[in-house]
Amino acid sequence: MNVPLLDLKAQYDPIRKQVMAAIERVFDSHAFILGPTVREFEERIASYCEVECAVGVSSGTDALLVSLMALGVGPGDEVITTPYSFFATAGCIARVGAKPVFVDIDPVTYNIDPARIEEAITPRTRAILPVHLYGQCAEMEPILEIAASHDLPVVEDAAQAIGAQYRDGRQAGGMGTLGCFSFFPSKNLGGLGDGGMVLTNDTELADRVRTLRAHGGKPKYYHKLIGGNFRLDALQAAVLNVKLDYLDGWTAKRQNNARRYAALFAESGLIEEAGPKLPEAVYEKSGVSRYHIYNQFVIRVADRDRLQASLQQAGITTALYYPVPFHLQECFESLGHREGDFPEAERAAKQTLALPVYPELSNRQQEAVVESIRASKAANAVVKPRPVVAGFPTGGSTI
Ligand SMILES: *Cc1c(COP(=O)(O)O)cnc(C)c1O
């Protein structure tokens, strides 16, 4: 059975008329750069995430870049982050001239391990940049505590995590000094191209981001700052405005799919001693709960490459996020890292595999995925699973 990793046709077919009408409104208004459509979308995202300010920008990458620029991070500075994420996380730190300082991940959530952050702080540290990988929040409480005790700002890379929550419903992107979203088409809220957003409760920082996204001129043509062209297109904002109404419903479907995977894996006997390790969804760990929005459903298997190849043969598309951790990337060679420096990130890079979890995935397709994993010999050469998945999210709206 053919199971794609993502099916954008299935997502757009039911909302095609609405999306086209929104595009036509922008087309007829000729207000293509910023203007009321972008403003409306910014206000709606700010209220969705319960923050004061949201500034639409050209991509998730530019959201990170302009956030670091607004904080004044530059040459000679260090920014603490994870070695295991999409490239933009570390790339943006280097692009402002600062040094990315990596801290290994928690092998259960794949997010930065807060217990190792303190020892990475030096007098040059200027910010902490956690990522909410795959749609599950990093352990923000200790991260925010450490940051506060060293007077450091926190920039959340929430590119994969719009709608994810942490403790008592605190929103991904709304907990740090600045939060960054991406509207890349494969994110849970995706546009028809690139787009991003910076969130903050600090009106002065929001102002700087707004100024920097239009070359740093304020008033126009008078530059105290050097910015760039980091604007969100009105056309993207119009499409995203339509799609935002559906986000919670889509999230609920992703969560249902995650729950169904867990049940199917359990039935097939695959998460006994020697099965693939499932993502540890919302789980209780000293009272910490996470509301996972499953941008990706990632399992851990020792013989990952063989399993991926056999699934591909069965028509099932999976993905590797991410095969090479930052500290082993050629472009960061000058940082002087070696294999073994961040063992958990290295293991994750070798063992993780993302299965299709998109909202429109059918029961039959999911059964086919799990059946193909069971049938594959590769699934038996596995990593011993960690303690049982304790629970899955029950919140969110249902459809
Ligand atoms: C997608 C992504 C980005 C970059 O977003 P773009 O909109 O593609 O520029 C940054 N960080 C993470 C973790 C991402 O997944």
Short mmCIF file of N, CA and C and ligand atoms in Angstrom, two decimals, residues 58-62 64 85-89 131-133 157-160 181-184 186-187 194-196 295 322, ligand 1:
data_model
loop_
_atom_site.label_atom_id
_atom_site.label_comp_id
_atom_site.label_asym_id
_atom_site.label_seq_id
_atom_site.Cartn_x
_atom_site.Cartn_y
_atom_site.Cartn_z
N SER A 58 9.84 36.32 6.95
CA SER A 58 9.90 35.59 5.68
C SER A 58 10.08 34.08 5.79
N SER A 59 10.53 33.59 6.93
CA SER A 59 10.69 32.14 7.13
C SER A 59 11.00 31.87 8.59
N GLY A 60 11.02 30.59 8.94
CA GLY A 60 11.43 30.23 10.29
C GLY A 60 12.90 30.53 10.51
N THR A 61 13.68 30.32 9.47
CA THR A 61 15.11 30.63 9.54
C THR A 61 15.31 32.12 9.83
N ASP A 62 14.59 32.97 9.08
CA ASP A 62 14.73 34.41 9.31
C ASP A 62 14.15 34.83 10.66
N LEU A 64 14.55 33.13 13.39
CA LEU A 64 15.68 32.89 14.31
C LEU A 64 16.76 33.96 14.12
N SER A 85 19.03 19.07 15.44
CA SER A 85 17.85 19.82 14.99
C SER A 85 18.02 20.08 13.51
N PHE A 86 17.06 20.81 12.93
CA PHE A 86 17.21 21.26 11.55
C PHE A 86 18.34 22.29 11.50
N PHE A 87 19.06 22.33 10.39
CA PHE A 87 20.29 23.12 10.29
C PHE A 87 20.15 24.59 10.70
N ALA A 88 18.98 25.18 10.40
CA ALA A 88 18.80 26.62 10.65
C ALA A 88 19.09 26.99 12.11
N THR A 89 18.82 26.10 13.03
CA THR A 89 19.01 26.40 14.45
C THR A 89 20.45 26.85 14.72
N VAL A 131 15.16 23.97 21.20
CA VAL A 131 14.27 23.63 20.09
C VAL A 131 13.19 22.70 20.62
N HIS A 132 11.96 22.91 20.19
CA HIS A 132 10.88 21.98 20.55
C HIS A 132 10.77 20.97 19.41
N LEU A 133 11.64 19.97 19.47
CA LEU A 133 11.80 19.09 18.30
C LEU A 133 10.61 18.16 18.09
N ASP A 157 13.15 27.93 19.46
CA ASP A 157 12.94 27.50 18.08
C ASP A 157 11.71 26.59 18.12
N ALA A 158 10.56 27.23 17.87
CA ALA A 158 9.28 26.50 17.91
C ALA A 158 8.78 26.22 16.50
N ALA A 159 9.73 26.14 15.55
CA ALA A 159 9.36 25.97 14.14
C ALA A 159 8.47 24.75 13.91
N GLN A 160 8.70 23.69 14.70
CA GLN A 160 7.93 22.45 14.50
C GLN A 160 6.80 22.32 15.51
N PHE A 181 8.43 30.76 14.87
CA PHE A 181 7.65 29.77 14.12
C PHE A 181 8.08 29.75 12.67
N SER A 182 7.86 28.60 12.03
CA SER A 182 8.03 28.46 10.58
C SER A 182 6.69 28.06 9.98
N PHE A 183 6.39 28.60 8.82
CA PHE A 183 5.20 28.18 8.07
C PHE A 183 5.58 27.48 6.78
N PHE A 184 6.74 26.84 6.79
CA PHE A 184 7.16 25.97 5.68
C PHE A 184 6.02 24.97 5.42
N SER A 186 5.54 21.93 5.13
CA SER A 186 5.40 20.66 5.86
C SER A 186 5.22 20.83 7.36
N LYS A 187 5.20 22.07 7.84
CA LYS A 187 4.95 22.27 9.28
C LYS A 187 3.45 22.12 9.54
N ASP A 194 7.35 29.96 1.72
CA ASP A 194 8.03 30.24 2.98
C ASP A 194 7.29 31.30 3.80
N GLY A 195 7.46 31.21 5.10
CA GLY A 195 6.90 32.21 6.02
C GLY A 195 7.33 31.88 7.43
N GLY A 196 7.27 32.88 8.30
CA GLY A 196 7.65 32.65 9.69
C GLY A 196 7.08 33.73 10.58
N ASN A 295 4.45 17.03 14.90
CA ASN A 295 4.87 17.43 13.56
C ASN A 295 5.54 16.22 12.91
N TYR A 322 17.62 13.84 12.11
CA TYR A 322 18.48 14.36 11.07
C TYR A 322 19.70 13.47 11.05
C1 LIG B 1 11.70 24.19 9.66
C2 LIG B 1 12.61 24.55 10.74
C3 LIG B 1 13.33 25.76 10.77
C4 LIG B 1 13.39 26.69 9.60
O1 LIG B 1 12.18 27.13 9.11
P1 LIG B 1 12.09 27.59 7.57
O2 LIG B 1 10.72 28.23 7.53
O3 LIG B 1 12.19 26.38 6.72
O4 LIG B 1 13.15 28.57 7.31
C5 LIG B 1 14.08 26.05 11.88
N1 LIG B 1 14.18 25.19 12.90
C6 LIG B 1 13.53 24.02 12.91
C7 LIG B 1 13.65 23.13 14.11
C8 LIG B 1 12.74 23.65 11.82
O5 LIG B 1 12.13 22.46 11.83
#
